Every structure is written in C-alpha cells, then in structure tokens.
GROMACS .gro file of C-alpha atoms in nm:
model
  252
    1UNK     CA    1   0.000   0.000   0.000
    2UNK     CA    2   0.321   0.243   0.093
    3UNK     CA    3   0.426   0.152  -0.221
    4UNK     CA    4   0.126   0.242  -0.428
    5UNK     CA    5   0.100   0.566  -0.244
    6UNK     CA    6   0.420   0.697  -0.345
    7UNK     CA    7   0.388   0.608  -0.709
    8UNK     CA    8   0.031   0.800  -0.733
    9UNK     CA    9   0.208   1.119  -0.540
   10UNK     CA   10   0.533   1.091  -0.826
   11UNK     CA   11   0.251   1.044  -1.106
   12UNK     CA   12   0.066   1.358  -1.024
   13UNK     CA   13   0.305   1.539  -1.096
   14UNK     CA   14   0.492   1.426  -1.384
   15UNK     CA   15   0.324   1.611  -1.628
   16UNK     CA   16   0.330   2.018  -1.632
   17UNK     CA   17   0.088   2.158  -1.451
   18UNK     CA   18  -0.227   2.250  -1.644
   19UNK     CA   19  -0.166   2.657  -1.526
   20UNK     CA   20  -0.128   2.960  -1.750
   21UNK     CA   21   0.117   3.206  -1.722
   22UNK     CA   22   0.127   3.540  -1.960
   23UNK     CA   23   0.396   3.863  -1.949
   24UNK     CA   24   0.150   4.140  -1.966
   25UNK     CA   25   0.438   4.428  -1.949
   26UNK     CA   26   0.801   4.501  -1.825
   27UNK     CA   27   0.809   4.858  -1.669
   28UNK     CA   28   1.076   5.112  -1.610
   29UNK     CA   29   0.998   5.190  -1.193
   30UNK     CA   30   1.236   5.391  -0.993
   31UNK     CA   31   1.567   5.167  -1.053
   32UNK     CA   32   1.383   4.834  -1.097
   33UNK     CA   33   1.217   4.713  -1.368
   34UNK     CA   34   0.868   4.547  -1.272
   35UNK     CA   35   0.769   4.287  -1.471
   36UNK     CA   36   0.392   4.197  -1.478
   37UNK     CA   37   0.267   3.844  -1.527
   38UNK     CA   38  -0.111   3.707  -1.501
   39UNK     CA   39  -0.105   3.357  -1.369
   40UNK     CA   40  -0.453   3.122  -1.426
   41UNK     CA   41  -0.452   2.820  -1.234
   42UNK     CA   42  -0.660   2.548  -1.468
   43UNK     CA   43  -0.632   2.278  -1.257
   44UNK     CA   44  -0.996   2.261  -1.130
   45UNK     CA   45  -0.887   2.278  -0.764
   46UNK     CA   46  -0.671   2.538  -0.560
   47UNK     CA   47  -0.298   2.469  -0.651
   48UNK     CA   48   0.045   2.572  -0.443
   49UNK     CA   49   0.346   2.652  -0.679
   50UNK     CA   50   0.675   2.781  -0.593
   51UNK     CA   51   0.770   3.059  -0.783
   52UNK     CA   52   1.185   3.150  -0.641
   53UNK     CA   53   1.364   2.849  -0.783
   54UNK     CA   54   1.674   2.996  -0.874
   55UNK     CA   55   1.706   2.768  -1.136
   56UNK     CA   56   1.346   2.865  -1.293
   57UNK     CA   57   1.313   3.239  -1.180
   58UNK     CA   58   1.563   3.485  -1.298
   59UNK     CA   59   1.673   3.738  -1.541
   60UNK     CA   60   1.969   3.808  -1.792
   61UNK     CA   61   2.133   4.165  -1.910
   62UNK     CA   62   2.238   4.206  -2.228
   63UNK     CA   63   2.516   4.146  -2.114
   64UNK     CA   64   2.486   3.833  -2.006
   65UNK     CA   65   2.499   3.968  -1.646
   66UNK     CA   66   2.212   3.816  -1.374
   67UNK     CA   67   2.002   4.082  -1.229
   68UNK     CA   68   1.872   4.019  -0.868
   69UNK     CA   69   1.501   3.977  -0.834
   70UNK     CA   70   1.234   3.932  -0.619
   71UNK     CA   71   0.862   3.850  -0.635
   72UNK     CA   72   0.558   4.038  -0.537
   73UNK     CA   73   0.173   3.945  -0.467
   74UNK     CA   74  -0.007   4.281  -0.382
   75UNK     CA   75   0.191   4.347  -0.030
   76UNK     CA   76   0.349   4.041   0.006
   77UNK     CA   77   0.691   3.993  -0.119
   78UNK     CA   78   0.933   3.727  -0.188
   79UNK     CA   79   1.302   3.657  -0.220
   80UNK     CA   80   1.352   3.334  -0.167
   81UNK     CA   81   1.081   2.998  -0.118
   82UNK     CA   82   0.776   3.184  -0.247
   83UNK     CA   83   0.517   2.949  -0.199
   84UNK     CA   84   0.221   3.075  -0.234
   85UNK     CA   85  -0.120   2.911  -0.371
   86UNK     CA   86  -0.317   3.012  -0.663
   87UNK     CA   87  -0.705   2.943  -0.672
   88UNK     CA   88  -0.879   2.768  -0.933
   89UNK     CA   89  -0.982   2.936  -1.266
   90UNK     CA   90  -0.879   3.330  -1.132
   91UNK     CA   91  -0.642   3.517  -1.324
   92UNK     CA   92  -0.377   3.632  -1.022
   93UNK     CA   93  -0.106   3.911  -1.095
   94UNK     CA   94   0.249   3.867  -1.004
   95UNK     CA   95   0.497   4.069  -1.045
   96UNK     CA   96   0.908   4.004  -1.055
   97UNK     CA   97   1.109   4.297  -0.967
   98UNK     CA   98   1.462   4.318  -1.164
   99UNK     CA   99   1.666   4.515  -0.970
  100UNK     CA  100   1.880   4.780  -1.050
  101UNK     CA  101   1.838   4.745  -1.453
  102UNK     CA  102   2.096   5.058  -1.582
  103UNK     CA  103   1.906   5.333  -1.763
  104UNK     CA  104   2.068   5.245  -2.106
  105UNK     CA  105   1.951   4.919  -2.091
  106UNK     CA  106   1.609   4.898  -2.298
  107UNK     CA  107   1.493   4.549  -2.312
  108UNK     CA  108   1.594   4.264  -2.071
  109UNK     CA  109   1.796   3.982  -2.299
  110UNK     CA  110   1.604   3.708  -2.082
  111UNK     CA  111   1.320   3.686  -1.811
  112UNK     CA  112   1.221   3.318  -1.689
  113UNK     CA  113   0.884   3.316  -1.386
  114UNK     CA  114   0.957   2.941  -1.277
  115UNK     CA  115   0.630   2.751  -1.168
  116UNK     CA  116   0.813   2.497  -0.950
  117UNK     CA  117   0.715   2.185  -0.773
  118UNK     CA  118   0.932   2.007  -0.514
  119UNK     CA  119   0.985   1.754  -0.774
  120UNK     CA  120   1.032   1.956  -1.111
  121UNK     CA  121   1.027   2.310  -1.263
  122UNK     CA  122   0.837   2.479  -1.553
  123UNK     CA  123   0.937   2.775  -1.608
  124UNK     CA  124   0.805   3.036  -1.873
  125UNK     CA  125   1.101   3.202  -2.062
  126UNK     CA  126   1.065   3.549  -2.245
  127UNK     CA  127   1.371   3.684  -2.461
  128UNK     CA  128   1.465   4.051  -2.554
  129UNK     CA  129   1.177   4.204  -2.343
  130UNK     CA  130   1.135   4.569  -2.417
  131UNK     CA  131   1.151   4.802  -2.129
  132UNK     CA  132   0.848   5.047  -2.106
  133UNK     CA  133   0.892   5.368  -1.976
  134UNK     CA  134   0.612   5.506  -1.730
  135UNK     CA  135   0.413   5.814  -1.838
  136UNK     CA  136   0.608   6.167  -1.799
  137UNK     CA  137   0.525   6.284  -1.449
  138UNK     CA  138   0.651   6.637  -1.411
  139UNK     CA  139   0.581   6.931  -1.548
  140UNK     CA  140   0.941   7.056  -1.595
  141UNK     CA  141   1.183   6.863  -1.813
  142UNK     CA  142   1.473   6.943  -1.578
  143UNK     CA  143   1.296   6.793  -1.299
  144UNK     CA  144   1.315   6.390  -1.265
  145UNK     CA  145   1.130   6.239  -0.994
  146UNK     CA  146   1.113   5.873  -1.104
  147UNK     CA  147   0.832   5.721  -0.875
  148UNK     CA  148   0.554   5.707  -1.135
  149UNK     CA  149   0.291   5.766  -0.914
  150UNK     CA  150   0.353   6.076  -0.755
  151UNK     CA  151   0.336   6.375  -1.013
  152UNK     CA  152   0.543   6.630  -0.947
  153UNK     CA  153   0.516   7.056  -1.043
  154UNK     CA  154   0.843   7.226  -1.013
  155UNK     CA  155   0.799   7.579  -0.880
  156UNK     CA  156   1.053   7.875  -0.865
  157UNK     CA  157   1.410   7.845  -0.689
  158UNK     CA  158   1.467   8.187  -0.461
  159UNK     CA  159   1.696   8.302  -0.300
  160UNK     CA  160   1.753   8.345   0.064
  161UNK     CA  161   1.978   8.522   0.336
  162UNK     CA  162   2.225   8.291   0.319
  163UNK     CA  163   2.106   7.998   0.062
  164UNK     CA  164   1.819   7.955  -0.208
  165UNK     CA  165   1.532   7.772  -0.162
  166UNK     CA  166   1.360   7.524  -0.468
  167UNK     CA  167   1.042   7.474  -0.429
  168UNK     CA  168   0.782   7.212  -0.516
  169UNK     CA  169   0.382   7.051  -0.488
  170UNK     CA  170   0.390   6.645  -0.502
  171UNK     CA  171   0.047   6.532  -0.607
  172UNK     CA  172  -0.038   6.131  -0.535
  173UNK     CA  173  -0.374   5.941  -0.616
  174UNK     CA  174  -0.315   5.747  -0.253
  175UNK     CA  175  -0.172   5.907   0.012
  176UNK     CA  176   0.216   5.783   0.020
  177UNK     CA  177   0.528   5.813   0.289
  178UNK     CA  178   0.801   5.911   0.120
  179UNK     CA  179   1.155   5.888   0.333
  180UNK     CA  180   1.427   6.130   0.290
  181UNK     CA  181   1.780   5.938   0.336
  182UNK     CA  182   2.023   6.229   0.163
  183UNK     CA  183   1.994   6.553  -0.050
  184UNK     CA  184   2.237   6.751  -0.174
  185UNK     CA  185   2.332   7.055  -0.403
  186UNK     CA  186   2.593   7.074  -0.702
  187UNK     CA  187   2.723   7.388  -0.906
  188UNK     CA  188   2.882   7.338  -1.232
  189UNK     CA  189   3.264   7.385  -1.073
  190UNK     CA  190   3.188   7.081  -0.861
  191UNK     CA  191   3.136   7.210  -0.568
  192UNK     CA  192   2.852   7.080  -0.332
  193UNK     CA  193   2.638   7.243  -0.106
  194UNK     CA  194   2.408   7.058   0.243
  195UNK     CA  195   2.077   7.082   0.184
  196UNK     CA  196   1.755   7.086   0.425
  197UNK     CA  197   1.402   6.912   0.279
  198UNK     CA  198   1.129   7.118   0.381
  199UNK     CA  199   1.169   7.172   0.758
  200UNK     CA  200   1.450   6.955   0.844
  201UNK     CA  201   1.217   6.660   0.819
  202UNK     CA  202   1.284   6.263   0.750
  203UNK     CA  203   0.965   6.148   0.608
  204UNK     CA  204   0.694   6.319   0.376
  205UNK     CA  205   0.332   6.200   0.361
  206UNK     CA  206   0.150   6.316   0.053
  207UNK     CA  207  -0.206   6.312   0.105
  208UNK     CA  208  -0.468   6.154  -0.135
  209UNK     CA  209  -0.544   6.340  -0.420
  210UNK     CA  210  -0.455   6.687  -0.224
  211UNK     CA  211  -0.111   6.889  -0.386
  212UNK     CA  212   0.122   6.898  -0.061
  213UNK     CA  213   0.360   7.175  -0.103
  214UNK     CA  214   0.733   7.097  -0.023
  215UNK     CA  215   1.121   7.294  -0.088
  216UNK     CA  216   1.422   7.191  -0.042
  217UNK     CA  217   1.671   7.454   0.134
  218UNK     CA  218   2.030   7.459  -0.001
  219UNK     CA  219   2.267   7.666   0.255
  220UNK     CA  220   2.590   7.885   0.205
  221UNK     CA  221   2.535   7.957  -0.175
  222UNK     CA  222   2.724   8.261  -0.216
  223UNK     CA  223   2.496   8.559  -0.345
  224UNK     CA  224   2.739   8.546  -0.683
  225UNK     CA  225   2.603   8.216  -0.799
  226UNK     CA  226   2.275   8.249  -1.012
  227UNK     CA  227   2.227   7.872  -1.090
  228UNK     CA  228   2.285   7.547  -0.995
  229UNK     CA  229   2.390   7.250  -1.146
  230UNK     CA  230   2.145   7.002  -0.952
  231UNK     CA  231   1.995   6.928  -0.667
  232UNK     CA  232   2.001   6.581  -0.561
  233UNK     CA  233   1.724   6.387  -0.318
  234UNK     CA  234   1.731   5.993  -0.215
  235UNK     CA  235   1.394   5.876  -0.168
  236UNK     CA  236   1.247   5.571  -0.028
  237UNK     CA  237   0.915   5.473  -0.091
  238UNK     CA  238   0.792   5.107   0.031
  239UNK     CA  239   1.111   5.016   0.076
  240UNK     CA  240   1.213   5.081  -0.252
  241UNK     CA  241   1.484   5.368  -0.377
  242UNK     CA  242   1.344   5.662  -0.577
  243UNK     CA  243   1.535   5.981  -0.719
  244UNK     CA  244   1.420   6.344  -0.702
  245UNK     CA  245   1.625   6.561  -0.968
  246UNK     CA  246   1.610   6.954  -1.006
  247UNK     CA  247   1.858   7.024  -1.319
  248UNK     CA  248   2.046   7.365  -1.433
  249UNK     CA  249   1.810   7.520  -1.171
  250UNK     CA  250   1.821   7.917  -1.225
  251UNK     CA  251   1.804   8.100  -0.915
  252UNK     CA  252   1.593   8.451  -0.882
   0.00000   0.00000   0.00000
C-alpha cells in the first residue's frame, strides 16, 4: 500500500501543470524594472506553486549579467521559497522585480517566472523584453522624480539670506510616505552644497489626491552664484529607492 501511495504522489506530478502564465508588461519603476505576469490556475482545484527556484526564476542583461530579483503578490513579497497558492480558474497578478536594470539598458535579454514543484520546474522564458517607460510625471523637463505615481510641479528656486530655496507641490492618487535618506546641491565647478528638505524633516506623507507643497533649502550659496547645477534627493518609498532631480536650476 506504501508503495502504491508513493507512485500515485510521483505520477501527479509528472506532467506540467495545467496553469497559464502570460507577461503582460516590463516597466521602467524607480531603478527596478517590474515585470507583470497574469497567472490562471486550470487545474480545477486550488494549486500551491513555488515561484523562487533559482534555477526557474531569474533574469539576464544584455550582457549576459544576472540581475537580482524578487517576487511580489499585492503586499506580500518574496526573495527566496515563495510558496504561495493560486485558486482555481482566477487570473492572479504577479509581479518580478529586476533590480537595478541601468538606464541604457532597454529590453531585458532574458526573463524566466519558474512555476516549480518540489519535484520539477516549468518555467516560462521570455527573450529581448522591451523596457516600457512610465508616463512623464513632471511638469518641468529638468525635474526627474522617477516614482511614477507621484506627479510632481516644479515651482521657482529663490533666494535666501544665506542659501536659495527650490520649491515644489507632489500630487499622489493614494496618500504615500516618502523617506528622505540624503539631498544635496551641485554647481557646475563641482562644488557641493548641504541641503535641508522642507523643515529639516525625515519622512513626507503626501495626502490623497490633495497637492502637498514641499522645498528643499540649499545653505551657504554665495549671493554670486545664479544657478545650480542640480539638486540631488534619495527617496524611499515602500522600501524601494526613488530619485528626485532639479537640473540647471536658475536661481531669482
């Protein structure tokens, strides 16, 4: 009877599983690239796959290079044993995150998703993916804020007693935290310059739907100086690293 039991367990699962998987996009977000797959489980009956087999779930630069990735289900994410189930007959979206895919690159040379079992893997291979950028998001084209979902509008850079100020309105269909880890100023000789976001503060919540109005404060620019080269902000947002960019900024 042991016997028989093991050969009906091996025989279930010898053939692929009856589950389909299609690349809807690959997206340009932040540093990453996101790439969106809807997965149908056609099995008749809820089904548990494994989807972080290094061996089925990975992708190549053009390079040849091996990007990291990671998985994600709506909140949840995974980076390694991402077991998750699918139910029967619903289309589910996953998503793999490619991190850290350089700007020039423009399509990924190859993506795999891996549906793995803990006897097999199936994994569904895509070659020479083209990279989609996300909609333009500011209103300035010497401002780069590249979180897609936050738009920004870049508003005049003035000067102060002793520094300039650039300031800003962040609009966001769903409120968002955004965390501040480092800003700072350049001129065109190279020289740089501390900054101050808004008042000195850490963290940023944009409310829903509601412009929030935000500068950043660049100190000791001497009154000679009537632009700067940039002005650089490191973002986090869910974890993730974002950039906020003011360019040749011309100060009045």
């Amino acid at each position: 009877m042991l016997l028989v039991t093991l050969v009906s367990l091996a025989t279930a699962w010898a053939a692929q599983p009856n589950v389909t998987v299609k690349m809807t996009k690959a997206e340009r977000i932040g540093f990453h690239v996101w790439v969106t797959y809807m997965i149908t489980n056609n099995e008749g009956q809820d089904a548990k796959f494994d989807l972080m087999n290094p061996r089925a779930t990975y992708a190549y630069s053009s390079d040849g290079g091996k990007y990291e990735v990671m998985i994600l289900r709506g909140d949840k994410r995974y980076t390694e044993y991402a077991d998750m189930t699918f139910p029967a007959g619903i289309p589910v979206k996953v998503q793999l995150v490619v991190a850290n895919v350089p700007a020039s690159e423009g399509t990924l040379a190859k993506v795999s998703l891996g549906l793995a079992t803990p006897w097999d893997k199936f994994p569904t291979i895509n070659q020479n993916v083209p990279i989609m950028m996300p909609s333009p998001n500011s209103d300035n084209e010497n401002t780069v804020l590249n979180y897609p979902w936050v738009a920004i509008k870049t508003l005049s850079c003035e000067r102060l007693k002793n520094g300039v100020t650039q300031m800003f309105t962040l609009t966001s269909p769903n409120a968002v935290k955004i965390e501040i880890t480092k800003v700072t100023a350049y001129d065109e000789d190279g020289n740089t310059y501390p900054c101050i976001f808004d008042t000195d503060i850490s963290a940023l919540t944009v409310p829903e739907n509601l412009p929030k109005k935000s500068s950043i404060t660049v100190k000791n620019v001497p009154a000679s100086l009537k632009n700067l080269l940039a002005i650089k902000a490191d973002l986090r947002i869910d974890g993730f690293r974002y950039l906020l960019q003011f360019n040749n900024v011309a100060i009045k």
